[in-house]
Tab-separated table of C-alpha atoms and ligand atoms in Angstrom:
chain	number	residue	atom	x	y	z
A	22	MET	CA	-77.550	52.021	33.784
A	23	ASP	CA	-74.001	50.752	33.750
A	24	LYS	CA	-71.404	50.967	36.540
A	25	LEU	CA	-67.690	50.790	36.321
A	26	LEU	CA	-65.547	48.468	38.606
A	27	VAL	CA	-62.065	49.808	39.032
A	28	HIS	CA	-59.348	47.618	40.487
A	29	GLY	CA	-56.843	49.934	42.233
A	30	ASN	CA	-53.089	49.596	42.680
A	31	GLY	CA	-52.607	48.655	39.099
A	32	SER	CA	-50.476	50.934	36.914
A	33	LEU	CA	-51.083	52.535	33.493
A	34	LYS	CA	-48.616	52.329	30.613
A	35	GLY	CA	-48.742	52.877	26.949
A	36	ALA	CA	-50.411	55.266	24.462
A	37	ILE	CA	-53.936	56.386	23.428
A	38	ASN	CA	-55.464	58.857	21.093
A	39	ILE	CA	-57.358	61.705	22.630
A	40	SER	CA	-60.802	62.290	21.114
A	41	GLY	CA	-62.292	65.560	19.515
A	42	SER	CA	-63.495	68.207	21.904
A	43	LYS	CA	-66.953	67.828	23.134
A	44	ASN	CA	-67.118	71.557	24.194
A	45	ALA	CA	-66.063	72.648	20.690
A	46	SER	CA	-68.365	70.026	18.932
A	47	LEU	CA	-71.630	71.237	20.629
A	48	PRO	CA	-71.523	74.880	19.394
A	49	ILE	CA	-70.074	74.057	16.070
A	50	LEU	CA	-72.854	71.407	15.416
A	51	ALA	CA	-75.349	74.310	16.384
A	52	ALA	CA	-73.604	76.612	14.022
A	53	THR	CA	-74.410	74.292	11.086
A	54	LEU	CA	-77.877	75.701	11.334
A	55	LEU	CA	-76.661	79.186	10.149
A	56	SER	CA	-76.504	78.009	6.459
A	57	ASN	CA	-79.126	76.107	4.269
A	58	GLU	CA	-76.129	74.157	2.778
A	59	PRO	CA	-74.663	70.830	4.176
A	60	SER	CA	-71.803	70.922	6.455
A	61	ILE	CA	-69.465	68.100	7.433
A	62	VAL	CA	-67.720	68.005	10.999
A	63	ARG	CA	-64.992	65.418	11.717
A	64	ARG	CA	-63.679	64.174	14.965
A	65	VAL	CA	-66.981	64.702	16.789
A	66	PRO	CA	-66.650	62.498	19.937
A	67	ASP	CA	-69.310	59.699	20.419
A	68	VAL	CA	-70.612	60.899	23.801
A	69	SER	CA	-74.148	61.389	24.914
A	70	ASP	CA	-73.885	65.273	24.815
A	71	THR	CA	-72.983	65.271	21.185
A	72	ASN	CA	-75.711	62.704	20.388
A	73	TYR	CA	-78.306	64.760	22.190
A	74	MET	CA	-77.170	67.689	20.053
A	75	LEU	CA	-77.625	65.565	16.720
A	76	GLN	CA	-81.111	64.660	18.111
A	77	ILE	CA	-81.915	68.270	18.567
A	78	LEU	CA	-80.748	69.180	15.120
A	79	ARG	CA	-83.005	66.435	13.705
A	80	ALA	CA	-85.973	67.579	15.740
A	81	LEU	CA	-85.362	71.127	14.288
A	82	GLY	CA	-85.769	69.689	10.758
A	83	ALA	CA	-82.160	69.143	9.740
A	84	GLU	CA	-80.982	65.802	8.162
A	85	VAL	CA	-78.102	64.446	10.099
A	86	GLU	CA	-75.943	61.383	9.351
A	87	ARG	CA	-73.107	60.171	11.587
A	88	SER	CA	-70.387	57.730	10.560
A	89	SER	CA	-68.045	57.119	13.444
A	90	GLY	CA	-66.588	60.586	14.174
A	91	THR	CA	-67.778	62.264	11.011
A	92	VAL	CA	-71.073	64.023	11.049
A	93	ARG	CA	-72.945	65.474	8.092
A	94	VAL	CA	-75.741	68.064	8.688
A	95	GLU	CA	-78.087	69.124	5.991
A	96	PRO	CA	-80.154	72.074	7.566
A	97	ALA	CA	-82.267	72.967	4.484
A	98	ASP	CA	-85.580	73.527	6.218
A	99	ILE	CA	-85.494	74.659	9.973
A	100	SER	CA	-88.156	75.128	12.430
A	101	PRO	CA	-87.499	77.469	15.311
A	102	GLU	CA	-88.679	75.221	18.241
A	103	ALA	CA	-86.110	73.211	20.207
A	104	PRO	CA	-87.950	70.103	21.754
A	105	TYR	CA	-88.219	70.513	25.615
A	106	ASP	CA	-87.706	66.819	26.228
A	107	LEU	CA	-84.193	66.970	24.577
A	108	VAL	CA	-83.240	70.410	25.774
A	109	ARG	CA	-83.988	69.502	29.531
A	110	LYS	CA	-81.304	66.780	29.156
A	111	MET	CA	-78.482	68.978	28.298
A	112	ARG	CA	-77.850	72.550	29.312
A	113	ALA	CA	-75.587	73.162	26.377
A	114	SER	CA	-78.592	72.947	24.107
A	115	ILE	CA	-78.899	76.677	24.863
A	116	CYS	CA	-76.269	77.227	21.998
A	117	VAL	CA	-78.875	76.594	19.350
A	118	MET	CA	-80.536	79.798	20.407
A	119	GLY	CA	-78.180	82.329	18.432
A	120	PRO	CA	-78.267	80.246	15.191
A	121	LEU	CA	-82.026	79.831	15.252
A	122	LEU	CA	-82.579	83.577	15.818
A	123	ALA	CA	-80.139	84.482	13.179
A	124	ARG	CA	-81.363	81.865	10.584
A	125	VAL	CA	-85.166	81.777	11.246
A	126	GLY	CA	-85.784	85.029	13.047
A	127	ARG	CA	-87.312	83.360	16.057
A	128	ALA	CA	-86.539	80.712	18.621
A	129	LYS	CA	-88.297	78.790	21.427
A	130	ILE	CA	-85.949	77.163	23.904
A	131	SER	CA	-86.840	75.559	27.205
A	132	LEU	CA	-84.977	77.327	30.198
A	133	PRO	CA	-82.249	74.860	31.208
A	134	GLY	CA	-82.431	73.634	34.761
A	135	GLY	CA	-79.604	73.946	37.071
A	136	CYS	CA	-77.296	71.159	37.756
A	137	VAL	CA	-75.131	69.643	40.413
A	138	ILE	CA	-72.168	72.005	39.744
A	139	GLY	CA	-74.274	74.983	40.444
A	140	ASP	CA	-77.218	77.270	39.266
A	141	ARG	CA	-76.787	77.774	35.529
A	142	PRO	CA	-78.162	81.114	34.800
A	143	VAL	CA	-78.653	82.346	31.199
A	144	ASP	CA	-79.113	86.030	31.849
A	145	LEU	CA	-75.992	86.850	29.734
A	146	HIS	CA	-77.231	84.869	26.811
A	147	LEU	CA	-80.602	86.877	26.853
A	148	LYS	CA	-78.633	90.116	27.345
A	149	ALA	CA	-76.763	89.095	24.119
A	150	MET	CA	-79.806	88.554	22.124
A	151	GLN	CA	-81.671	91.669	23.404
A	152	GLY	CA	-78.518	93.598	22.626
A	153	LEU	CA	-78.990	92.484	18.873
A	154	GLY	CA	-82.540	93.804	18.997
A	155	ALA	CA	-84.358	90.502	19.786
A	156	ARG	CA	-87.604	90.563	21.788
A	157	ILE	CA	-87.772	88.052	24.551
A	158	GLU	CA	-90.699	86.528	26.452
A	159	MET	CA	-90.841	83.840	29.090
A	160	GLU	CA	-93.838	81.468	28.964
A	161	GLY	CA	-94.257	78.185	30.778
A	162	GLY	CA	-90.519	77.692	31.283
A	163	ASP	CA	-89.875	78.436	27.742
A	164	ILE	CA	-87.729	81.429	26.323
A	165	MET	CA	-89.439	82.842	23.241
A	166	LEU	CA	-87.308	84.981	21.218
A	167	SER	CA	-88.086	86.922	18.060
A	168	ALA	CA	-86.416	89.376	15.649
A	169	PRO	CA	-88.884	89.844	12.714
A	170	GLU	CA	-86.887	92.685	11.170
A	171	GLY	CA	-83.761	90.771	11.680
A	172	LEU	CA	-80.857	91.412	14.143
A	173	LEU	CA	-78.887	94.636	14.410
A	174	GLY	CA	-75.200	94.631	15.432
A	175	SER	CA	-74.206	96.550	18.507
A	176	GLU	CA	-71.570	96.501	21.349
A	177	ILE	CA	-72.326	94.202	24.129
A	178	ASP	CA	-70.266	93.446	27.411
A	179	MET	CA	-70.757	89.741	28.183
A	180	ARG	CA	-69.011	89.760	31.620
A	181	GLY	CA	-70.958	88.064	34.492
A	182	LYS	CA	-70.292	88.053	38.117
A	183	HIS	CA	-68.037	84.965	37.619
A	184	GLY	CA	-66.224	86.373	34.535
A	185	PRO	CA	-66.738	85.668	30.945
A	186	THR	CA	-69.352	83.094	29.624
A	187	VAL	CA	-68.208	80.574	27.139
A	188	LEU	CA	-71.537	79.447	25.621
A	189	GLY	CA	-72.862	82.909	26.076
A	190	THR	CA	-69.976	84.297	23.816
A	191	ASP	CA	-70.722	81.600	21.371
A	192	ASN	CA	-74.400	82.317	21.175
A	193	LEU	CA	-73.667	86.030	20.672
A	194	MET	CA	-71.009	85.279	17.994
A	195	MET	CA	-73.327	82.814	16.037
A	196	ALA	CA	-76.268	85.392	16.233
A	197	ALA	CA	-74.111	88.335	15.095
A	198	VAL	CA	-72.639	86.770	11.966
A	199	LEU	CA	-75.897	87.282	10.169
A	200	ALA	CA	-76.857	90.501	11.952
A	201	LYS	CA	-76.851	93.890	10.129
A	202	GLY	CA	-73.749	95.969	10.808
A	203	THR	CA	-70.985	95.467	13.351
A	204	THR	CA	-71.189	93.620	16.639
A	205	VAL	CA	-68.420	94.120	19.263
A	206	ILE	CA	-68.280	91.471	22.080
A	207	ASP	CA	-66.468	92.905	25.192
A	208	SER	CA	-65.217	90.634	28.038
A	209	ALA	CA	-65.579	87.725	25.538
A	210	ALA	CA	-64.519	84.067	26.629
A	211	SER	CA	-61.257	83.185	24.958
A	212	GLU	CA	-61.427	79.377	25.466
A	213	PRO	CA	-59.910	77.236	22.594
A	214	GLU	CA	-63.462	75.992	21.885
A	215	VAL	CA	-64.621	79.481	21.295
A	216	VAL	CA	-61.698	79.932	18.804
A	217	ASP	CA	-62.537	76.625	17.138
A	218	LEU	CA	-66.258	77.854	16.697
A	219	ALA	CA	-64.964	81.252	15.153
A	220	ASP	CA	-62.630	79.325	12.764
A	221	PHE	CA	-65.705	77.360	11.653
A	222	LEU	CA	-67.860	80.401	11.124
A	223	VAL	CA	-65.072	82.204	9.278
A	224	LYS	CA	-64.847	79.187	6.985
A	225	MET	CA	-68.644	79.530	6.400
A	226	GLY	CA	-67.878	83.161	5.264
A	227	ALA	CA	-68.483	85.041	8.420
A	228	ARG	CA	-66.185	88.146	9.307
A	229	ILE	CA	-64.807	87.808	12.660
A	230	LYS	CA	-61.745	89.373	14.364
A	231	GLY	CA	-60.280	88.973	17.702
A	232	ALA	CA	-61.471	85.379	18.602
A	233	GLY	CA	-59.267	84.148	21.512
A	234	THR	CA	-59.040	87.628	22.938
A	235	ARG	CA	-61.496	89.511	25.316
A	236	ARG	CA	-62.835	91.669	22.421
A	237	ILE	CA	-64.258	90.098	19.372
A	238	VAL	CA	-65.510	92.245	16.358
A	239	ILE	CA	-68.037	90.803	13.876
A	240	GLU	CA	-69.113	92.367	10.596
A	241	GLY	CA	-72.588	90.828	9.681
A	242	VAL	CA	-72.959	89.093	6.187
A	243	GLU	CA	-75.973	88.215	4.216
A	244	GLU	CA	-75.639	84.480	4.217
A	245	LEU	CA	-73.208	81.620	5.068
A	246	LYS	CA	-72.134	78.435	3.158
A	247	GLY	CA	-71.773	74.880	4.193
A	248	VAL	CA	-68.224	73.865	4.974
A	249	GLU	CA	-65.971	70.894	6.241
A	250	HIS	CA	-64.229	71.239	9.725
A	251	THR	CA	-62.277	68.999	11.992
A	252	ILE	CA	-62.818	69.544	15.707
A	253	ILE	CA	-59.853	70.398	17.942
A	254	PRO	CA	-58.612	67.850	20.532
A	255	ASP	CA	-60.328	67.612	23.823
A	256	ARG	CA	-58.208	69.545	26.245
A	257	ILE	CA	-60.142	68.312	29.340
A	258	GLU	CA	-60.017	64.647	28.320
A	259	ALA	CA	-56.223	65.180	27.673
A	260	GLY	CA	-55.795	66.766	31.037
A	261	THR	CA	-57.752	64.074	32.762
A	262	PHE	CA	-55.507	61.325	31.298
A	263	MET	CA	-52.467	63.429	32.224
A	264	VAL	CA	-53.590	63.282	35.786
A	265	ALA	CA	-54.068	59.442	35.563
A	266	GLY	CA	-50.530	59.180	34.133
A	267	ALA	CA	-49.132	61.193	37.090
A	268	MET	CA	-51.065	59.365	39.599
A	269	ALA	CA	-50.975	55.809	38.445
A	270	GLY	CA	-48.747	55.701	35.512
A	271	GLN	CA	-45.391	54.109	34.616
A	272	GLY	CA	-45.127	56.157	31.291
A	273	VAL	CA	-48.358	57.186	29.604
A	274	THR	CA	-48.393	58.819	26.260
A	275	LEU	CA	-51.399	60.798	24.843
A	276	ARG	CA	-51.554	61.281	20.993
A	277	ARG	CA	-53.597	63.993	19.158
A	278	VAL	CA	-53.231	66.646	21.734
A	279	CYS	CA	-52.563	70.374	21.437
A	280	ARG	CA	-49.812	71.638	23.670
A	281	ARG	CA	-50.959	75.350	23.614
A	282	HIS	CA	-54.256	74.207	25.198
A	283	LEU	CA	-52.722	72.225	27.984
A	284	GLU	CA	-50.320	74.884	29.587
A	285	ALA	CA	-52.256	75.433	32.845
A	286	ALA	CA	-52.622	71.713	33.586
A	287	THR	CA	-49.005	71.066	32.547
A	288	GLU	CA	-47.612	73.814	34.777
A	289	LYS	CA	-49.672	72.545	37.791
A	290	LEU	CA	-48.486	68.927	37.184
A	291	GLU	CA	-44.942	70.038	37.070
A	292	GLU	CA	-45.441	72.199	40.212
A	293	ALA	CA	-46.736	69.003	41.849
A	294	GLY	CA	-43.437	67.368	40.897
A	295	HIS	CA	-44.440	65.258	37.919
A	296	VAL	CA	-42.667	64.932	34.593
A	297	VAL	CA	-44.428	66.222	31.437
A	298	THR	CA	-42.817	65.920	28.059
A	299	PHE	CA	-44.270	67.061	24.661
A	300	ASN	CA	-43.005	66.039	21.348
A	301	GLU	CA	-41.615	68.706	19.020
A	302	THR	CA	-44.884	69.538	17.324
A	303	GLY	CA	-46.804	69.516	20.686
A	304	THR	CA	-49.248	66.890	19.486
A	305	GLU	CA	-48.096	64.223	21.783
A	306	VAL	CA	-47.334	64.289	25.560
A	307	ALA	CA	-45.659	61.734	27.814
A	308	ILE	CA	-46.262	61.804	31.567
A	309	SER	CA	-44.422	60.108	34.354
A	310	PRO	CA	-44.991	60.282	38.151
A	311	GLY	CA	-42.377	62.469	39.997
A	312	GLU	CA	-40.046	61.095	42.495
A	313	THR	CA	-41.342	63.307	45.360
A	314	PRO	CA	-44.834	64.523	44.471
A	315	ARG	CA	-46.063	67.421	46.548
A	316	GLY	CA	-49.257	69.193	47.027
A	317	CYS	CA	-49.982	72.686	45.627
A	318	ASP	CA	-52.734	75.213	45.386
A	319	ILE	CA	-55.167	75.622	42.495
A	320	THR	CA	-57.510	78.564	41.832
A	321	THR	CA	-59.670	78.245	38.608
A	322	ALA	CA	-59.908	81.070	36.131
A	323	PRO	CA	-61.202	81.812	32.712
A	324	TYR	CA	-58.877	80.458	29.857
A	325	PRO	CA	-55.861	80.814	29.835
A	326	GLY	CA	-56.171	80.260	33.501
A	327	PHE	CA	-56.759	76.801	35.334
A	328	PRO	CA	-59.850	75.340	33.973
A	329	THR	CA	-62.784	74.650	36.246
A	330	ASP	CA	-63.271	71.405	34.416
A	331	MET	CA	-59.984	70.132	35.536
A	332	GLN	CA	-60.241	70.872	39.453
A	333	ALA	CA	-61.999	67.735	40.474
A	334	GLN	CA	-59.324	65.595	38.760
A	335	PHE	CA	-56.471	67.392	40.421
A	336	THR	CA	-58.258	67.028	43.750
A	337	ALA	CA	-58.341	63.154	43.148
A	338	MET	CA	-54.546	63.389	42.654
A	339	PHE	CA	-53.990	65.615	45.609
A	340	ALA	CA	-55.924	63.143	47.755
A	341	THR	CA	-52.874	60.756	47.868
A	342	THR	CA	-50.139	63.344	47.454
A	343	PRO	CA	-48.177	64.140	50.565
A	344	GLY	CA	-48.787	67.636	51.868
A	345	ILE	CA	-51.608	70.097	51.847
A	346	SER	CA	-53.333	71.412	48.668
A	347	VAL	CA	-56.010	74.151	48.508
A	348	VAL	CA	-58.396	73.948	45.355
A	349	GLU	CA	-60.618	76.952	44.862
A	350	ASP	CA	-63.232	77.245	42.021
A	351	THR	CA	-64.127	80.856	41.331
A	352	ILE	CA	-66.203	79.918	38.376
A	353	PHE	CA	-68.453	77.173	39.966
A	354	PRO	CA	-67.989	77.613	43.719
A	355	GLN	CA	-70.328	74.772	44.511
A	356	ARG	CA	-68.436	72.299	42.225
A	357	PHE	CA	-67.176	69.897	44.973
A	358	MET	CA	-69.674	67.103	44.876
A	359	HIS	CA	-66.794	64.620	44.211
A	360	CYS	CA	-65.194	65.511	47.718
A	361	SER	CA	-67.823	63.747	49.746
A	362	GLU	CA	-67.558	60.600	47.518
A	363	MET	CA	-63.828	60.628	47.764
A	364	LYS	CA	-64.052	60.927	51.700
A	365	ARG	CA	-65.948	57.756	51.546
A	366	MET	CA	-62.763	56.296	50.071
A	367	GLY	CA	-60.735	57.623	52.921
A	368	ALA	CA	-59.675	61.007	51.440
A	369	ASP	CA	-58.934	63.810	54.004
A	370	ILE	CA	-60.777	66.764	52.371
A	371	ARG	CA	-62.497	69.740	53.857
A	372	VAL	CA	-64.883	71.760	51.794
A	373	ASP	CA	-65.453	75.256	52.915
A	374	GLY	CA	-67.085	77.874	50.780
A	375	GLY	CA	-65.738	77.763	47.355
A	376	ARG	CA	-62.657	75.809	48.225
A	377	ALA	CA	-61.452	72.264	49.229
A	378	LEU	CA	-58.556	71.779	51.636
A	379	VAL	CA	-56.977	68.455	50.776
A	380	ARG	CA	-54.428	66.693	52.998
A	381	GLY	CA	-52.730	63.657	51.236
A	382	VAL	CA	-53.186	60.389	52.741
A	383	GLN	CA	-51.061	57.331	52.136
A	384	ARG	CA	-53.803	55.212	50.540
A	385	LEU	CA	-57.340	55.430	49.578
A	386	SER	CA	-59.662	52.385	50.065
A	387	ALA	CA	-62.175	51.082	47.670
A	388	ALA	CA	-66.016	51.833	48.283
A	389	PRO	CA	-69.054	52.021	46.198
A	390	VAL	CA	-69.328	55.749	45.020
A	391	MET	CA	-71.860	57.716	43.249
A	392	ALA	CA	-70.912	59.672	40.025
A	393	SER	CA	-72.554	63.118	39.981
A	394	ASP	CA	-71.500	65.527	37.160
A	395	LEU	CA	-69.142	64.721	34.352
A	396	ARG	CA	-65.831	65.889	35.749
A	397	ALA	CA	-66.549	64.692	39.315
A	398	SER	CA	-67.243	61.262	37.984
A	399	ALA	CA	-63.992	61.223	36.030
A	400	ALA	CA	-62.249	62.236	39.264
A	401	LEU	CA	-63.743	59.333	41.002
A	402	VAL	CA	-62.320	56.966	38.485
A	403	LEU	CA	-58.929	58.439	38.945
A	404	ALA	CA	-59.211	58.107	42.782
A	405	ALA	CA	-60.291	54.592	42.205
A	406	LEU	CA	-57.008	53.884	40.374
A	407	LYS	CA	-55.130	54.598	43.618
A	408	ALA	CA	-57.431	52.837	45.983
A	409	ALA	CA	-56.814	49.386	47.565
A	410	GLY	CA	-59.476	46.986	46.260
A	411	THR	CA	-62.246	47.456	43.826
A	412	THR	CA	-64.207	50.542	43.588
A	413	GLU	CA	-67.634	50.503	42.165
A	414	ILE	CA	-68.687	53.752	40.469
A	415	ASN	CA	-72.389	53.968	39.824
A	416	ARG	CA	-74.415	56.166	37.382
A	417	LEU	CA	-71.747	55.817	34.650
A	418	TYR	CA	-73.870	57.792	32.265
A	419	HIS	CA	-72.493	60.908	33.811
A	420	ILE	CA	-69.046	59.982	32.463
A	421	ASP	CA	-70.466	58.841	29.037
A	422	ARG	CA	-71.810	62.340	28.624
A	423	GLY	CA	-68.196	63.751	27.941
A	424	TYR	CA	-65.685	60.909	27.810
A	425	GLU	CA	-65.530	58.815	24.696
A	426	HIS	CA	-65.103	55.189	25.729
A	427	ILE	CA	-63.275	55.951	28.892
A	428	ASP	CA	-63.205	52.337	29.994
A	429	ASP	CA	-61.728	51.204	26.731
A	430	LYS	CA	-59.002	53.764	26.933
A	431	LEU	CA	-58.086	52.781	30.398
A	432	LEU	CA	-57.955	49.157	29.397
A	433	GLN	CA	-55.705	50.029	26.426
A	434	LEU	CA	-53.396	51.539	29.126
A	435	GLY	CA	-53.480	48.319	31.132
A	436	GLY	CA	-56.107	49.716	33.662
A	437	GLN	CA	-58.079	47.002	35.375
A	438	VAL	CA	-61.522	48.418	34.837
A	439	GLU	CA	-64.724	46.710	33.824
A	440	ARG	CA	-68.153	48.083	32.651
A	441	VAL	CA	-71.042	45.997	34.026
A	442	PRO	CA	-74.687	46.558	33.932
A	443	ALA	CA	-75.863	48.085	37.217
B	512	LIG	C1	-68.971	75.794	29.390
B	512	LIG	O1	-70.108	75.935	30.015
B	512	LIG	C2	-68.518	74.388	29.433
B	512	LIG	N1	-69.500	73.647	28.728
B	512	LIG	C3	-68.356	73.915	30.824
B	512	LIG	O2	-67.901	72.609	30.806
B	512	LIG	C4	-67.453	74.704	31.564
B	512	LIG	O3	-67.275	74.292	32.958
B	512	LIG	C5	-67.743	76.288	31.413
B	512	LIG	O4	-67.917	76.554	30.156
B	512	LIG	C6	-66.704	77.089	32.176
B	512	LIG	O5	-65.534	76.957	31.521
B	512	LIG	C7	-69.505	73.619	27.316
B	512	LIG	O6	-68.705	74.279	26.748
B	512	LIG	C8	-70.556	72.825	26.749
B	512	LIG	P1	-70.055	79.669	31.335
B	512	LIG	P2	-71.001	77.311	29.985
B	512	LIG	O7	-71.237	80.305	30.715
B	512	LIG	O8	-70.627	78.170	28.773
B	512	LIG	C9	-71.943	82.212	34.747
B	512	LIG	C10	-67.924	70.316	31.109
B	512	LIG	O9	-67.674	69.625	32.171
B	512	LIG	N2	-73.016	82.504	33.918
B	512	LIG	O10	-68.797	79.907	30.887
B	512	LIG	O11	-72.428	76.987	30.319
B	512	LIG	C11	-72.078	80.626	35.249
B	512	LIG	O12	-72.905	80.343	36.225
B	512	LIG	C12	-68.808	71.542	31.270
B	512	LIG	O13	-67.544	69.910	30.055
B	512	LIG	C13	-73.970	83.534	34.308
B	512	LIG	O14	-73.781	84.211	35.461
B	512	LIG	O15	-70.334	78.057	31.299
B	512	LIG	C14	-70.568	80.395	35.662
B	512	LIG	O16	-70.407	80.730	36.984
B	512	LIG	C15	-69.371	71.718	32.643
B	512	LIG	N3	-74.830	83.908	33.358
B	512	LIG	C16	-69.776	81.291	34.711
B	512	LIG	O17	-70.665	82.369	34.229
B	512	LIG	C17	-74.992	83.402	32.061
B	512	LIG	O18	-75.934	83.778	31.298
B	512	LIG	C18	-69.226	80.727	33.650
B	512	LIG	O19	-70.036	79.888	32.991
B	512	LIG	C19	-74.043	82.407	31.732
B	512	LIG	C20	-73.041	81.946	32.726
């Protein structure tokens, strides 16, 4: 298990390329199972989560080749059983459920466990499959789904107590494209990654309208073909490096971004007094720290609101921003593991219910800290950039799940970081 040494007080400068989106890659790789023809997916980031998905596709019988960011999947013969030992490693494996049910008529998926950001229920995923006529049994921690007569389209409301579900919407869309008749998804998630999946499915021959809105209408078709597709940029990786540029930068430029996907993070960085400048096409963004940064309040919300996947990173920035900031997570109210670690570094943060109250301090100080979930770990790296001394971040595998070569990118920007074996 590696750890990352981050020497604080340096500054970041220069330009890096943002990788393809992890959260678009996972459902799109699962969607390749919907055809018996090969598909090619480009700009798949080399992170543990996408590698787990490739292992799952292989275990299901698909032939998979990866050469750098390009993945070729040949799903001619598919078995319906996703292997427990792989599925338990990544909750997002749940998104093979819809494609397996649609393609093979049945699926066996182990119930994903919870994780540090909170209980991760799948009730909405099961409601969706039942809504299309699937039969569901639970046995020994596995979900057994079957639809021997095929799936039948219907109108299904996918809203949960915390709002829409991203992977739930994905699963329903992927099952409905081969169902008989029309499916209407109400309270659908509208994240860019859901739209990228819909674009991929339409290329395969699916008939989908309304992706990116709360109401998606799908006309089932008989079969789908193999296609080529390039994954959208990772807006959360981009947002993370935008915060790095605001906290510790002297002119950081990110290439291969999509301005439209970064509006919420951009607005908050500007409200906090930082300078964000996009190029004309919105594919590059330059960030500079403001003269007088100030704290502000954040409440996460489903897209296009402020992303829950960005609140830990902003909390790291607020830890050394003058003033008081309140960060509330309405989607994962327990997602504050990073706060206790930042307090070890001298941050003044009080977590109360689903919110953190941050009072900016002059300086953080280096300390050995423990990574916990993907975005909390990235937030610790950001905090370490502003800490006096060398911070040691343990359990780096949490970051490697979703950030492609984060240390290389920070080094490219002049960051003084070092990956060492633990
Ligand atoms: C996706 O997870 C992302 N992961 C998460 O990013 C992200 O935090 C989340 O969406 C919210 O934006 C991927 O896309 C692979 P949800 P997902 O279903 O789809 C509740 C990262 O850091 N819910 O949209 O699993 C759930 O508990 C990861 O890259 C139910 O109640 O999240 C949560 O409160 C972390 N029942 C809310 O809905 C269900 O059946 C939103 O969760 C499903 C979800």
